[in-house]
Short mmCIF file of C-alpha atoms in Angstrom, two decimals:
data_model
loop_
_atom_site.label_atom_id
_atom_site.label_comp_id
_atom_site.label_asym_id
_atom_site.label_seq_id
_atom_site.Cartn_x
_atom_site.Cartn_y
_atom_site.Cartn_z
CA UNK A 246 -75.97 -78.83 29.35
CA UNK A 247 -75.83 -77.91 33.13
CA UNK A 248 -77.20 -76.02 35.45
CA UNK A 249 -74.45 -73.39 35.55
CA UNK A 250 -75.34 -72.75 31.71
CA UNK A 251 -79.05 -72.65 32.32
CA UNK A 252 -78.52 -69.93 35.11
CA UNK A 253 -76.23 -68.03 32.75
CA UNK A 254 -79.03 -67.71 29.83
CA UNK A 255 -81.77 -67.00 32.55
CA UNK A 256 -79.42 -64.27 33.51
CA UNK A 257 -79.05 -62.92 29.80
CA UNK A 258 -82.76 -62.81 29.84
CA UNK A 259 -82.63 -60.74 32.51
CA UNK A 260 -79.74 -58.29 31.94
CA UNK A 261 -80.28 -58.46 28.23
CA UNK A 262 -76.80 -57.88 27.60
CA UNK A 263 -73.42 -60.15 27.82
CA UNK A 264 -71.47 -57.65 29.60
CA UNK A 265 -74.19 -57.22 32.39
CA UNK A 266 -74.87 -60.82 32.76
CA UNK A 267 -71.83 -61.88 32.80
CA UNK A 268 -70.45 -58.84 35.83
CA UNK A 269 -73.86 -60.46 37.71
CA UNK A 270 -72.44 -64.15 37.31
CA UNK A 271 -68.80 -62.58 38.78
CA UNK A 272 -67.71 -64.66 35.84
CA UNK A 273 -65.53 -62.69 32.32
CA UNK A 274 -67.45 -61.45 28.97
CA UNK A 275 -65.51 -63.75 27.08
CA UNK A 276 -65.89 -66.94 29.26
CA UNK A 277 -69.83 -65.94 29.32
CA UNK A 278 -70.20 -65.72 25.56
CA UNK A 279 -68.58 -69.27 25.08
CA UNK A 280 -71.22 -70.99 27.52
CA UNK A 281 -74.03 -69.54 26.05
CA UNK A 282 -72.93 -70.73 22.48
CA UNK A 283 -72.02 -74.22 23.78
CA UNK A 284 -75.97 -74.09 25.00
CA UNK A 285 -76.98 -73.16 21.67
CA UNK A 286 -74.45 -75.92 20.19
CA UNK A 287 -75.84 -78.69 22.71
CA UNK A 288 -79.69 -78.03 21.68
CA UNK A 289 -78.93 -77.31 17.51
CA UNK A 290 -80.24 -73.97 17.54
CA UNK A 291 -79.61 -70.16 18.24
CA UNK A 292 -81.48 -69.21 21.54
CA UNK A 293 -80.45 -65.34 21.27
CA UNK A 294 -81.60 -63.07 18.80
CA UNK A 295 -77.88 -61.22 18.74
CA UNK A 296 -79.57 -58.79 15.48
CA UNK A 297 -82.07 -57.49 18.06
CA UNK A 298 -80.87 -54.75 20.59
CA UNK A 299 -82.50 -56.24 23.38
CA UNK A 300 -80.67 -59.21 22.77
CA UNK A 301 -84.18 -61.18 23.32
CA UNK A 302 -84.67 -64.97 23.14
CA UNK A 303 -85.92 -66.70 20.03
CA UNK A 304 -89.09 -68.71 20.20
CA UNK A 305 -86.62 -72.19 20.28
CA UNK A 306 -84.57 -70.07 23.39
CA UNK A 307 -88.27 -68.74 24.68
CA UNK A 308 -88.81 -72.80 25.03
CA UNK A 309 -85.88 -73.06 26.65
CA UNK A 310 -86.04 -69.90 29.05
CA UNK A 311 -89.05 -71.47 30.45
CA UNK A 312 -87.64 -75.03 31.29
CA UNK A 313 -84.31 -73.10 32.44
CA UNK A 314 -86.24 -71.04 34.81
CA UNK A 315 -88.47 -74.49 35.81
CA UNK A 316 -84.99 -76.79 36.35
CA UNK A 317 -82.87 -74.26 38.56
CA UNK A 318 -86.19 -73.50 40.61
CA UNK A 319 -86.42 -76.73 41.18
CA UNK A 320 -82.87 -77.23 41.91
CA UNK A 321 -82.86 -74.69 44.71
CA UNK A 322 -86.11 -75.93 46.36
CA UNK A 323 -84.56 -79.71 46.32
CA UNK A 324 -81.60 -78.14 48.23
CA UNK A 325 -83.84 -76.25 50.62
CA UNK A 326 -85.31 -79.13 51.65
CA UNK A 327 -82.51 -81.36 51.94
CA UNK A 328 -80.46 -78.81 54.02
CA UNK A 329 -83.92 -78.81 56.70
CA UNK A 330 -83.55 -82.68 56.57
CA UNK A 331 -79.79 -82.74 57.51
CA UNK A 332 -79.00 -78.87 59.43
CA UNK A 333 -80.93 -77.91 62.70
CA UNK A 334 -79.54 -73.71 61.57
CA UNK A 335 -82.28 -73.60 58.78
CA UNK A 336 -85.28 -74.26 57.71
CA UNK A 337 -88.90 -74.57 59.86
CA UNK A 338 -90.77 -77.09 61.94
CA UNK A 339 -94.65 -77.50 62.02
CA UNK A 340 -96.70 -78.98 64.62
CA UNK A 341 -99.93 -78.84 66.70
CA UNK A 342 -100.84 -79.42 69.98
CA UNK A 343 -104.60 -79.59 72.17
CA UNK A 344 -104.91 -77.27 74.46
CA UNK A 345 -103.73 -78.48 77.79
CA UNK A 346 -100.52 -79.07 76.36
CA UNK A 347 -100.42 -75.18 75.12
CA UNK A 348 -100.68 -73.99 78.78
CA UNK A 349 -97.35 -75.22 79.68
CA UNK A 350 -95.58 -77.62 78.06
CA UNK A 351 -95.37 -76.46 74.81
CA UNK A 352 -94.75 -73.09 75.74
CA UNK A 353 -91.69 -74.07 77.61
CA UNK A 354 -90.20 -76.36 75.33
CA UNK A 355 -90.44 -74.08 72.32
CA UNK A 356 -88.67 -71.63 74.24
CA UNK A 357 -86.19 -73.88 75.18
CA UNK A 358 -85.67 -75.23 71.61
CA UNK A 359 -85.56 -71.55 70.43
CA UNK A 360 -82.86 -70.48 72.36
CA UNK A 361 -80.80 -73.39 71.41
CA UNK A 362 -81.52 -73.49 67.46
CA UNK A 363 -82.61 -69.52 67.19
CA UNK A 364 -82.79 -70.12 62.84
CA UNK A 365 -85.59 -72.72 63.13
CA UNK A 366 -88.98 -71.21 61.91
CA UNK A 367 -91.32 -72.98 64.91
CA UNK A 368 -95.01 -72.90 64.05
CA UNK A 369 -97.66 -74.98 65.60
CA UNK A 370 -101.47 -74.47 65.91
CA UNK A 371 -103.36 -75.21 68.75
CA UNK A 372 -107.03 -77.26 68.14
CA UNK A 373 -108.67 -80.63 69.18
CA UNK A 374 -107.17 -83.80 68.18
CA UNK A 375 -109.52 -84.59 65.39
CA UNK A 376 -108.56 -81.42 63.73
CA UNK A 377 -104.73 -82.09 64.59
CA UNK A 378 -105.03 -85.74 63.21
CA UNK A 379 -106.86 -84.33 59.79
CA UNK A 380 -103.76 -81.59 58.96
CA UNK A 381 -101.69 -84.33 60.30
CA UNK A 382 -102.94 -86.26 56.80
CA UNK A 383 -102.85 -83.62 54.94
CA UNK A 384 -98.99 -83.29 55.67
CA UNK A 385 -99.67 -79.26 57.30
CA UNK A 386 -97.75 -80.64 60.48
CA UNK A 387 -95.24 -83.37 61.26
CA UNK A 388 -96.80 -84.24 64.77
CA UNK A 389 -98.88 -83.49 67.36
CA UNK A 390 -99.23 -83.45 71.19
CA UNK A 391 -102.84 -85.37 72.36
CA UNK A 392 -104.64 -87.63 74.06
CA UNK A 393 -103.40 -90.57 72.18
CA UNK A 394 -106.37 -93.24 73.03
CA UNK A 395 -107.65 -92.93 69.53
CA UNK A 396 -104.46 -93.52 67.82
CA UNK A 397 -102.35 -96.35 69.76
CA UNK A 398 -103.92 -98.85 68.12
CA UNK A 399 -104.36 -97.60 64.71
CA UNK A 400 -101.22 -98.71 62.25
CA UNK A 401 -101.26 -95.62 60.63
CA UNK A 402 -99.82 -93.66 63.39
CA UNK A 403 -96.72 -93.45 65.55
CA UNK A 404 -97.48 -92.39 69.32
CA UNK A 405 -94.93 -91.95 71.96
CA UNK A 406 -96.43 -91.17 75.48
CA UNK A 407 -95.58 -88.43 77.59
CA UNK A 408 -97.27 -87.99 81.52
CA UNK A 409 -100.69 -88.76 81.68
CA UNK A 410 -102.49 -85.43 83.10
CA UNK A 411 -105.11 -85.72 85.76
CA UNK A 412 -108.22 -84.61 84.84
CA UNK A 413 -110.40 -82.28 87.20
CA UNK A 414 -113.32 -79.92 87.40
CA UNK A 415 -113.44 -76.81 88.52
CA UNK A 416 -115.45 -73.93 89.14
CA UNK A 417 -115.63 -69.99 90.75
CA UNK A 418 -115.56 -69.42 94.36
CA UNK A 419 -119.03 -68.89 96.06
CA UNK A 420 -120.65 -71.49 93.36
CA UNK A 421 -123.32 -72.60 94.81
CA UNK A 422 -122.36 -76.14 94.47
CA UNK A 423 -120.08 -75.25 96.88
CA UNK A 424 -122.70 -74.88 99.67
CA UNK A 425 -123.23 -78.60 99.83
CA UNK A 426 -121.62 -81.24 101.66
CA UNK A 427 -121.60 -83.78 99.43
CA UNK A 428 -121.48 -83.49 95.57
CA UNK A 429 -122.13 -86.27 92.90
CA UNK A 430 -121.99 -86.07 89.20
CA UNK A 431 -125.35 -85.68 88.69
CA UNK A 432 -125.28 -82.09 90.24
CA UNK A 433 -122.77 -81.41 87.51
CA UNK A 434 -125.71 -81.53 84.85
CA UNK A 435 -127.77 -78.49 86.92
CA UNK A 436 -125.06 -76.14 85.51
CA UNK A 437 -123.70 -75.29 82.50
CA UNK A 438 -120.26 -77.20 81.61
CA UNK A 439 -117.82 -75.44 79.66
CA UNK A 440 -114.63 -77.85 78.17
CA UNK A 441 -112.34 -78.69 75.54
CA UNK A 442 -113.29 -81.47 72.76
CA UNK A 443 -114.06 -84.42 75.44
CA UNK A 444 -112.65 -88.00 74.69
CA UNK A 445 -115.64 -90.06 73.99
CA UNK A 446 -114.65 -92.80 76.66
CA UNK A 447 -114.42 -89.91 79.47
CA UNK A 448 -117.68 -88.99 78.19
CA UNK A 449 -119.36 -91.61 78.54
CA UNK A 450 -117.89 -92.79 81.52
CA UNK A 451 -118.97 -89.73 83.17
CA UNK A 452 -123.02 -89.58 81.38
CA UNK A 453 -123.00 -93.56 82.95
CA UNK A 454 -122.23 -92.36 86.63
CA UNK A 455 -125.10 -89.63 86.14
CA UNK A 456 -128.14 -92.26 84.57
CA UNK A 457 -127.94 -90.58 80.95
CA UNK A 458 -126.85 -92.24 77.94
CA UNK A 459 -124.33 -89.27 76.81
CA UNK A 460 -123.81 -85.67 76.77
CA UNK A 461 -122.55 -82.10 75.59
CA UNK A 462 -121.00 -79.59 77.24
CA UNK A 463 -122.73 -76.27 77.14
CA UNK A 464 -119.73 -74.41 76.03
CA UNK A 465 -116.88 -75.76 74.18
CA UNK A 466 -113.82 -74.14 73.51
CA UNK A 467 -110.15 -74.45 72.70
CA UNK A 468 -108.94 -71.84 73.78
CA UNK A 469 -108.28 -72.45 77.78
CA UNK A 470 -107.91 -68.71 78.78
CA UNK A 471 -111.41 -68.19 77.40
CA UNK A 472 -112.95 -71.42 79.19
CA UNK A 473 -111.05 -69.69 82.15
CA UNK A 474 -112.72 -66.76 82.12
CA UNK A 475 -116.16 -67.69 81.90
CA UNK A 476 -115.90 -70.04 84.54
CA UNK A 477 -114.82 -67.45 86.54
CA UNK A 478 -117.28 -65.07 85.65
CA UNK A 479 -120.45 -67.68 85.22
CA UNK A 480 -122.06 -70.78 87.37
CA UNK A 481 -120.31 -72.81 84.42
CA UNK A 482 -118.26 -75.72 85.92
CA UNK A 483 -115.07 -76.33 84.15
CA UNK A 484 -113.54 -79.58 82.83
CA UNK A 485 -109.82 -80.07 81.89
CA UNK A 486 -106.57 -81.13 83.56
CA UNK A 487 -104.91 -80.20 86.50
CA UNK A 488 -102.24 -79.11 85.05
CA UNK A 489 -103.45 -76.55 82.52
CA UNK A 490 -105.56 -74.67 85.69
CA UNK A 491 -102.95 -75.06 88.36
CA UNK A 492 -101.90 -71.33 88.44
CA UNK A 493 -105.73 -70.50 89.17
CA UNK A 494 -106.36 -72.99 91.45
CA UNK A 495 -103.17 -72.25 93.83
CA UNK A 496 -104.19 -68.16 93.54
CA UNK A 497 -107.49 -69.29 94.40
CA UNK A 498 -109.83 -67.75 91.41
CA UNK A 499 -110.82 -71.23 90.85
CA UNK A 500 -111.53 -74.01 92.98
CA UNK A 501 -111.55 -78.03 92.36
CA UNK A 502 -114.59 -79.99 92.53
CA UNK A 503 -115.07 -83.75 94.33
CA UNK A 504 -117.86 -85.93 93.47
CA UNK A 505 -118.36 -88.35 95.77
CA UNK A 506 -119.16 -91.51 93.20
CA UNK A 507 -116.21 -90.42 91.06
CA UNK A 508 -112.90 -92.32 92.49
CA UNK A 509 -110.02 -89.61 92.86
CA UNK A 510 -107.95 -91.65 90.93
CA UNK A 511 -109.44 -93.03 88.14
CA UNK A 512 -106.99 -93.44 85.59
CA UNK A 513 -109.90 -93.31 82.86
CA UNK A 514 -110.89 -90.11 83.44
CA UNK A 515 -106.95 -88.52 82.97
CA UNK A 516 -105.89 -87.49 79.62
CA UNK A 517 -103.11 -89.82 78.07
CA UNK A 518 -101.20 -87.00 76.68
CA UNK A 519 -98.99 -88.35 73.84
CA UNK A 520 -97.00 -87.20 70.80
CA UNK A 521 -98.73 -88.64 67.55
CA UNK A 522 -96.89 -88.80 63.98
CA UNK A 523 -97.55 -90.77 61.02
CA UNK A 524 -96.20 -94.21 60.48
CA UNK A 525 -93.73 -94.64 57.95
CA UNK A 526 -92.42 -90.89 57.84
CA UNK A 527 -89.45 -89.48 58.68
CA UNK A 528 -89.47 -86.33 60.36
CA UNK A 529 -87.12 -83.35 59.87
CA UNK A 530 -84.03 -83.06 62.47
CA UNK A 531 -85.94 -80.22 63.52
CA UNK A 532 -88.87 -82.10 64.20
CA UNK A 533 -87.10 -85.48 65.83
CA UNK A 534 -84.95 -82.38 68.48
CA UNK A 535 -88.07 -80.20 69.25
CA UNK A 536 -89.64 -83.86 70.56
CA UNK A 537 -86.75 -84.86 72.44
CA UNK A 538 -87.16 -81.06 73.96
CA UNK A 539 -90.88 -81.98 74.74
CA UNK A 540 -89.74 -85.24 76.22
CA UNK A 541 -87.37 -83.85 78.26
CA UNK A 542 -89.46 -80.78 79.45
CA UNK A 543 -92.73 -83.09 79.99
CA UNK A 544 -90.28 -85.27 82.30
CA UNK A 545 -88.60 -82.45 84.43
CA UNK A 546 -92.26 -80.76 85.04
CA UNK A 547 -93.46 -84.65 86.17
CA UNK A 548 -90.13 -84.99 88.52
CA UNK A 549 -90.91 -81.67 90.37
CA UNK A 550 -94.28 -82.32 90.71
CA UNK A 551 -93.84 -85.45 92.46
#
């Protein structure tokens, strides 16, 4: 018994006739016939009711229909998958990213990866990194794009760092906060703040320069053109990285805020931006080039910006 056999009886069970299975298998009446009766040789039984018109299936060939139809599904899916493991012209590639990467980064290096592998299936979800690392575990995605504190030091994870991205505030021209001369962090606090999922280290680093023990933002949101917005339109101040607001803050429909107890370059308060996988997997081609795209894209934009 092979699979050749087993796709011949499937397709008797279809046709439910030899001369019409056997045009559909491009293969002669004659040499059809024979494999079907070596099938019914191999398992000891007849599988096709040849007395019935319909040429239907016995309840021994109904047994094997079922397993037939099992085996050469199984078959096909097994070589599915192995041509996505070894061919970059097939297949699909899931992944997720926060939302500073999905301003730029990722948007470019998809594109770029597209153009050059245009058969790839390329879907990724944008969302915090606690919900990234959960479908990460759950096998929905083969990586993600992150701050990678949480996971450097946990064995269960893979993390390969990409340029750390400053972090800044920002709010609409005229704020009033803008009136003053001097700002510190606890002026932040008279306003509503509207950001991402914040890192509990930056958040707490920033509720200890202010006197309070921690803190939530008002608004919360991963979706950065929304967080745009109602900055714009709102006394909210916004908190995210430079990069992700840059376009706003050159046309000037958002301006950068500097608090005067909050050192410009404090290298705790910048997002370690990171590509996170699981340890002890091995990712698709797909996968393994889209990252090398995301390396290489991450390291250009860093280059030009210095």
């Amino acid at each position: 018994m092979d699979l050749r056999q087993l796709r011949y009886f499937i397709a008797l069970n279809e046709h439910r006739s030899f001369v019409r299975a056997a045009d559909a298998m491009g293969i002669t009446q004659p040499a059809f016939s024979r494999s079907i009766q070596g099938l019914e040789q191999e398992f000891g039984c007849v599988l096709v009711d040849r007395g019935n018109k319909d040429l239907r299936p016995t309840p021994e060939g109904q047994v094997v229909l079922q397993h037939a139809l099992s085996l050469v599904q199984g078959a096909a899916l097994l070589s599915s998958e192995v041509t996505q493991m070894t061919k970059l012209d097939a297949g699909e590639v899931r992944f997720g990213c926060g939302p500073a990467p999905a301003v730029k980064l990722v948007p470019d290096a998809v594109a770029q990866f597209t153009s050059a592998h245009p058969k790839v299936r390329t879907c990724f979800a944008v969302d915090n990194w606690e919900k990234l690392s959960r479908s990460l575990n759950r096998e929905e995605i083969e990586f993600f794009i992150a701050d990678i504190r949480h996971f450097e030091a946990d064995p269960n994870y893979q993390t390969q760092p990409l340029t750390p991205k400053r972090g800044v505030f920002f709010c609409r021209p005229g704020h009033p906060l803008l009136a003053k001369e001097s700002l510190s962090t606890n002026d932040m606090f008279d306003y509503p703040l509207a950001a991402t999922l914040i890192p509990p280290g930056i958040r707490k680093l920033l509720a200890n320069l202010s006197g309070r023990i921690d803190f939530s933002p008002t608004i919360e949101t991963e979706h950065f053109p929304a967080l745009v917005k109602i900055v714009r339109q709102s006394n909210a101040i916004g908190v995210g990285t430079a990069e992700a607001f840059a376009e706003d803050i050159e046309q000037g429909s958002l301006v950068l805020l500097h608090w005067r107890n909050l050192p410009q370059n404090l290298d705790s308060l910048n997002a370690r931006c990171g590509i996170v996988s699981r340890s002890g997997f091995r990712l698709s081609p797909a996968a393994r080039k889209l990252i090398e795209v995301l390396v290489e894209v991450d390291r250009q934009g860093h280059a030009i910006a210095v």
